[in-house]
XYZ file of C-alpha atoms in Angstrom:
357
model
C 0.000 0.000 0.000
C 1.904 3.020 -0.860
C 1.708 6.540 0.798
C -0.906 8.364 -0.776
C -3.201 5.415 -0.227
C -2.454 5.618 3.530
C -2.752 9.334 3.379
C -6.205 9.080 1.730
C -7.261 6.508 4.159
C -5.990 8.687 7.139
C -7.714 11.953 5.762
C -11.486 9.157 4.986
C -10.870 8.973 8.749
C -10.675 12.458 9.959
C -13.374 13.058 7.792
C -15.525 10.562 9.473
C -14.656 11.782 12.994
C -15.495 15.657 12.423
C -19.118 14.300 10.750
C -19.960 12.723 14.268
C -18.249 16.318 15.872
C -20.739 17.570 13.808
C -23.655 14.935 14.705
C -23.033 14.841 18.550
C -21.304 17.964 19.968
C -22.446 20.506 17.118
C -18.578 20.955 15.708
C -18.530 24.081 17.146
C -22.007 25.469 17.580
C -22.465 23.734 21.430
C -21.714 20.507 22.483
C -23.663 17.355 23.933
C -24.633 17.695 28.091
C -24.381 14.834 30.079
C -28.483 14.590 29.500
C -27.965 14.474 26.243
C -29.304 17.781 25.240
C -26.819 20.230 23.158
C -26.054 22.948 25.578
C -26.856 25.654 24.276
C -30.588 27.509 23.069
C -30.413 30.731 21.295
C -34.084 32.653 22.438
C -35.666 35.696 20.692
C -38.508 37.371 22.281
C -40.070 40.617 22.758
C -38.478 43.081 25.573
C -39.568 41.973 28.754
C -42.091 39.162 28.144
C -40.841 36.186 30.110
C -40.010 35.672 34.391
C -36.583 35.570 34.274
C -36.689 32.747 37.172
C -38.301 30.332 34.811
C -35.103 30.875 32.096
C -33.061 30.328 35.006
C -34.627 26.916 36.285
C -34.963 25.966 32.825
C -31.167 25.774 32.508
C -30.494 24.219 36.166
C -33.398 21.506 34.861
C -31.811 20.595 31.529
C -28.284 21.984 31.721
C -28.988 23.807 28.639
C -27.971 27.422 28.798
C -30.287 29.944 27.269
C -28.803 32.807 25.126
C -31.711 35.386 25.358
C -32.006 38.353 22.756
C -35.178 40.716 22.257
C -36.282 42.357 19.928
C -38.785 45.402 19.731
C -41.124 44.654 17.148
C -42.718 41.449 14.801
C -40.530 43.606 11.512
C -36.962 43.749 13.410
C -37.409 39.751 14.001
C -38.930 39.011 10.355
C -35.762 40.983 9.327
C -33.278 38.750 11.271
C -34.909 35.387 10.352
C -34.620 36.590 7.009
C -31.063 37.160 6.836
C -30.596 33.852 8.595
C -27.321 35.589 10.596
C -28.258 34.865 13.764
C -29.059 30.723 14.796
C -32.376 31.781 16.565
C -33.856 28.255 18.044
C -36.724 29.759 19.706
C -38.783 32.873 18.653
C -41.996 34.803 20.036
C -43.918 36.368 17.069
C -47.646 37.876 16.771
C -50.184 36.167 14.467
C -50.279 37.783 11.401
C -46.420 37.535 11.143
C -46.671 33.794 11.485
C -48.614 34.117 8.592
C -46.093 35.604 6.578
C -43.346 33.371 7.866
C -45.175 30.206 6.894
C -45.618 31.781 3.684
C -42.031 32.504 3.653
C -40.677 29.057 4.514
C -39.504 30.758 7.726
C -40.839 28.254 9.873
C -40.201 24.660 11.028
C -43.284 22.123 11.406
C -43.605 21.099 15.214
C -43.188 17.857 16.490
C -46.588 17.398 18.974
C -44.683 14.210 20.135
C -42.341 16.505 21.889
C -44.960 18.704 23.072
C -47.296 16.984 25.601
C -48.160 20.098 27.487
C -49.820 21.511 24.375
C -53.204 20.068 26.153
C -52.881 23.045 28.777
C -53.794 25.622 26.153
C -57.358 26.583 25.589
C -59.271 24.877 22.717
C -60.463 29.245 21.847
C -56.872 29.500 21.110
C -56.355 26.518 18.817
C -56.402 26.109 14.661
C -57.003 30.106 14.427
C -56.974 30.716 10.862
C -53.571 31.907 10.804
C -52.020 28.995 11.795
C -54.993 26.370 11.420
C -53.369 23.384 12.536
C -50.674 25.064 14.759
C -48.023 23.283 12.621
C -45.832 25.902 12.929
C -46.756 27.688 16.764
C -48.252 27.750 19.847
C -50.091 30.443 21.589
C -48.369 31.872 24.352
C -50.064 35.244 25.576
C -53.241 37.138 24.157
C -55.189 40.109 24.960
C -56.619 43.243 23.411
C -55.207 47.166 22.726
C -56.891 49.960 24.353
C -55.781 53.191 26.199
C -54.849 53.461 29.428
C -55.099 57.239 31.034
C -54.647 58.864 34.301
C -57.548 59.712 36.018
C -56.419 62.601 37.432
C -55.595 64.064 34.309
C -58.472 63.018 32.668
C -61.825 63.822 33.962
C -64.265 62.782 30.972
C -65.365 59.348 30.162
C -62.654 57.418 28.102
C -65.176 55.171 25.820
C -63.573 56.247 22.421
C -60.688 56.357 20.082
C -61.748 59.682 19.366
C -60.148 61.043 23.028
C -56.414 60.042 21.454
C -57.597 63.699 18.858
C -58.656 65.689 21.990
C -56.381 69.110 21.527
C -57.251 69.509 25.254
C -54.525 66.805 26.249
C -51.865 68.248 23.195
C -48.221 66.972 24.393
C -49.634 64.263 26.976
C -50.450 61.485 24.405
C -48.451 58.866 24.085
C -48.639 56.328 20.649
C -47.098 53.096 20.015
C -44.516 53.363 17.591
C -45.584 50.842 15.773
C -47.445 50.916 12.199
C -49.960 47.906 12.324
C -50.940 49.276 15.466
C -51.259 52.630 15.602
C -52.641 52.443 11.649
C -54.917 49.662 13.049
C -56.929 52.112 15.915
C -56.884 54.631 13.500
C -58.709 52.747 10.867
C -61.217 51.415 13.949
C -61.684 54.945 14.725
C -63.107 55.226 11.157
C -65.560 52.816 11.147
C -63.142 50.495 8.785
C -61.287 47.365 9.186
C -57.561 47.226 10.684
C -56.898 44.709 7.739
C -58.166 47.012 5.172
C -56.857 47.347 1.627
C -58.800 49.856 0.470
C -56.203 52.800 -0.227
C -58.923 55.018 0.149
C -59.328 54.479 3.942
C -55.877 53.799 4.373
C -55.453 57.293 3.123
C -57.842 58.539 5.559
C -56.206 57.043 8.575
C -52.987 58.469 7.566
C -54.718 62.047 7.291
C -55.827 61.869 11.022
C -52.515 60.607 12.000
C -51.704 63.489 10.478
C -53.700 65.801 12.020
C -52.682 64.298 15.482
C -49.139 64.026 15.539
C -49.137 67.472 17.264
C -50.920 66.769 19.923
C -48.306 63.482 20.826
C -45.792 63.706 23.526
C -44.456 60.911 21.455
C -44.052 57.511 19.811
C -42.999 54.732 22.160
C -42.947 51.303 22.361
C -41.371 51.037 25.972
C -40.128 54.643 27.288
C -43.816 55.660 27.835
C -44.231 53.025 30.771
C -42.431 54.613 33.296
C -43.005 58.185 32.207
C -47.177 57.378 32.676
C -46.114 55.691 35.809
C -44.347 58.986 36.995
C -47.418 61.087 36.055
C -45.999 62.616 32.794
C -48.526 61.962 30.682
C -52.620 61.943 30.124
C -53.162 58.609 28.297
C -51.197 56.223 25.789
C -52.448 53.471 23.653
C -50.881 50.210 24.831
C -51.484 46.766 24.749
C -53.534 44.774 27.913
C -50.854 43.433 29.554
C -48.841 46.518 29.860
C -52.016 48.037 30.780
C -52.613 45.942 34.061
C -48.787 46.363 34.807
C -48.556 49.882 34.773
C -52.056 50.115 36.469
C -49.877 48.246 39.735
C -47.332 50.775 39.567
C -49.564 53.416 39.804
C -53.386 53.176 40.878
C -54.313 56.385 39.290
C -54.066 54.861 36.029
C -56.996 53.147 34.251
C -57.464 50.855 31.371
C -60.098 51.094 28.535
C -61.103 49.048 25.740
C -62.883 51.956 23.030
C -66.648 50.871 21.856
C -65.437 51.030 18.184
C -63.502 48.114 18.579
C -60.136 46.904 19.214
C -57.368 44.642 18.121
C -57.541 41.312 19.366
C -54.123 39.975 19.076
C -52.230 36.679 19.778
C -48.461 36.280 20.705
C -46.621 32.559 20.247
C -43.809 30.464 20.291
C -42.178 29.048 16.884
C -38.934 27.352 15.786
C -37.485 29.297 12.683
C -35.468 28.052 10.075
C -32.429 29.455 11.724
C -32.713 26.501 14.337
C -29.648 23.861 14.422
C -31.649 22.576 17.544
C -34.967 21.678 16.991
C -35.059 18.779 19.630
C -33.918 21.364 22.097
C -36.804 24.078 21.189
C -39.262 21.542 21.311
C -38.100 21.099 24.832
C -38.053 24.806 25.596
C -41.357 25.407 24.374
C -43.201 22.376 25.876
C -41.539 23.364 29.408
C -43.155 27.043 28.782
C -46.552 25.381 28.618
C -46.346 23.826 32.022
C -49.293 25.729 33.830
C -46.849 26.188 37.311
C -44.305 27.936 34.371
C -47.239 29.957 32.348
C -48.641 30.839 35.545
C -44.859 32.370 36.747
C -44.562 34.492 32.842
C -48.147 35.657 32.965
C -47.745 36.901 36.763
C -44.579 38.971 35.665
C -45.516 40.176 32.514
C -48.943 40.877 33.559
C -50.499 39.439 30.213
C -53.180 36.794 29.812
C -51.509 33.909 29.575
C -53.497 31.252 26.408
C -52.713 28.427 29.169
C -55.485 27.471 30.803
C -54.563 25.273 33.694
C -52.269 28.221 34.211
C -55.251 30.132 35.473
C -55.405 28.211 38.733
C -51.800 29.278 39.514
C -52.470 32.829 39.335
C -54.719 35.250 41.611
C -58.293 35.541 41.809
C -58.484 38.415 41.485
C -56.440 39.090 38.127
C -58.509 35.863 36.459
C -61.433 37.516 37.234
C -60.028 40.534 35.510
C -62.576 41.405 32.244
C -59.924 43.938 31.087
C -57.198 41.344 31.460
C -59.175 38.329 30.454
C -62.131 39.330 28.675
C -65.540 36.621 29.147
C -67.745 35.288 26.387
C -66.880 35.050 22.925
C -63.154 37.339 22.752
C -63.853 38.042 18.787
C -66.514 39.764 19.096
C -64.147 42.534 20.911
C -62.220 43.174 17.804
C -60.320 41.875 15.225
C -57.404 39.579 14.351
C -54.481 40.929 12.427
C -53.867 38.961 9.085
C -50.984 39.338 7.061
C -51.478 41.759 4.361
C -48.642 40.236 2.069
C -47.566 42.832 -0.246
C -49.930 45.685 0.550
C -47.618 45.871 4.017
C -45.994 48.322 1.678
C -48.690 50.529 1.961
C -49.084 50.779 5.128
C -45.292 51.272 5.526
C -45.548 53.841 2.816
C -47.987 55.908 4.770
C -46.186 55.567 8.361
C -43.551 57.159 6.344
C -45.053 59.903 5.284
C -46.683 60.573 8.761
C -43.592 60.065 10.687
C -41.945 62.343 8.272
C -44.864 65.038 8.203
């Protein structure tokens, strides 16, 4: 046998030893734990939307540890997914941009063999239409958008969009800095649908966006908590959970969900495409949907939690909540966002030109 045949054969087995590096200890990307999990999980979820105890036992439990990013809105994370830089195992996005990440291939199929705690949801928050089957995610918190004021700044009944236009509270609005929301109330405001595609209306919402942006202290998606929890401003439009947060901060504060309807909107957990760990996410994600776990996020986030068995975990008196967790049929307090493939660009088009005004 002469030397390059023994070279060959010594390079066949090098070759065969950094394909089971690759198989077993992720050559490189993490390594095999003595439980046999890989040890690390890359997480990417909104700004402060999880107990930070329960990432913590999580990694004692497993011996996984959890590499935690956030991100502040469902475009930033689209935009990282999409550029595939970042080997996100586990992400947290709203409903209509699941829709657009199945449609994008974004998405890996769940394995419900790996997810026996998927029972614990609520059957109301199963096979919605934008993830029928949820093949791709599972709900994680809901709840509704409405404004949340201080009653000693405001003296009037808050029933209506329309009080977000009132010159009388000019430089003590706050609004979300975000266009499928703040678009979305708008439109309701109108009488029209936050999914519209009818540039008509769309054209109207962006004139009274218009006509408001000088009464607002300004656009926020975090920095207006604590400023409304100092006092330093009349009312902001928020989301629920925030809502019943800021409202234990600071009992002067009230929540209200306006009579012309709201957004009802739906938060999950997904494995993107990005994932080199799917067994691992799995894992993640079915330990998040343990009720004593649910119970723990929705108790320090303040949101209402899609886990039902959670419910008995938390206090009375926040189940019992309608603001928090609204009775009865939920959709008929608003509507559902939907992905508005590529008319997004028209509604990015007009934040544009009303940021810009």
């Amino acid at each position: 046998m002469n030397e390059r045949v023994v070279g060959l054969k010594k390079i066949a087995v090098i070759l065969v030893l950094c394909m089971a590096m690759v198989l077993f200890s992720g050559c490189g990307q993490g390594k095999v734990n003595e439980k046999g999990y890989y040890d690390t999980l890359n997480v990417y979820n909104w700004g402060d939307y999880i107990d930070p105890v329960v990432l913590e036992e999580f990694e004692e439990e497993y011996g996984i540890k959890v590499n935690y990013d956030t991100f502040a809105n469902n475009e930033e994370m689209l935009a990282k997914i999409q550029q595939g830089g970042n080997d996100y195992d586990v992400i947290f996005p709203s409903e209509y941009m699941i829709e657009t990440m199945i449609k994008e291939d974004l998405l890996q199929e769940l394995d419900y063999k790996n997810l026996s705690n998927f029972k614990n949801i609520g059957e109301q928050f199963k096979n919605l239409p934008y993830d029928p089957q949820n093949k791709y995610s599972v709900p994680y918190f809901w709840g509704s958008m409405g404004i949340i004021y201080n009653t000693k700044k405001v003296d009037e009944k808050v029933d209506s969009w329309d009080i977000l236009w009132n010159e009388k509270y000019k430089g003590n609005i706050f609004m979300l800095d975000s266009v499928r929301d703040t678009v979305g109330i708008t439109l309701k405001k109108l009488g029209y649908s936050l999914n519209t595609k009818n540039i008509d209306e769309l054209e109207k919402a962006k004139e009274e966006l218009i006509k408001q942006k000088p009464l607002v202290k300004a656009y926020e998606v975090d920095n207006y908590k604590s400023m409304m929890i100092a006092g330093e401003g009349a009312m902001a439009l928020t989301w629920s959970g925030d809502a019943m947060l800021l409202i234990d901060e600071n009992k002067d504060l009230a929540y209200t969900i306006p009579k012309e309807g709201t957004n009802l909107w739906f938060d999950t957990m997904a494995v993107p495409v990005t994932s080199k760990h799917k067994k691992e996410a799995e894992l993640f994600i079915d330990y998040m949907m343990r009720p004593e776990v649910a119970a723990k996020c929705a108790g320090y986030v303040k949101y209402a939690t899609a886990n039902v068995k959670a419910l008995e975990y938390l206090p009375k008196e926040e189940v019992e909540n309608e603001l928090a967790y609204p009775k009865g049929n939920i959709f008929e307090k608003g509507e559902v966002f939907i992905d508005l493939a590529d008319f997004t660009t028209e509604y990015d088009r007009i934040w544009t030109e009303i940021k810009s005004h």
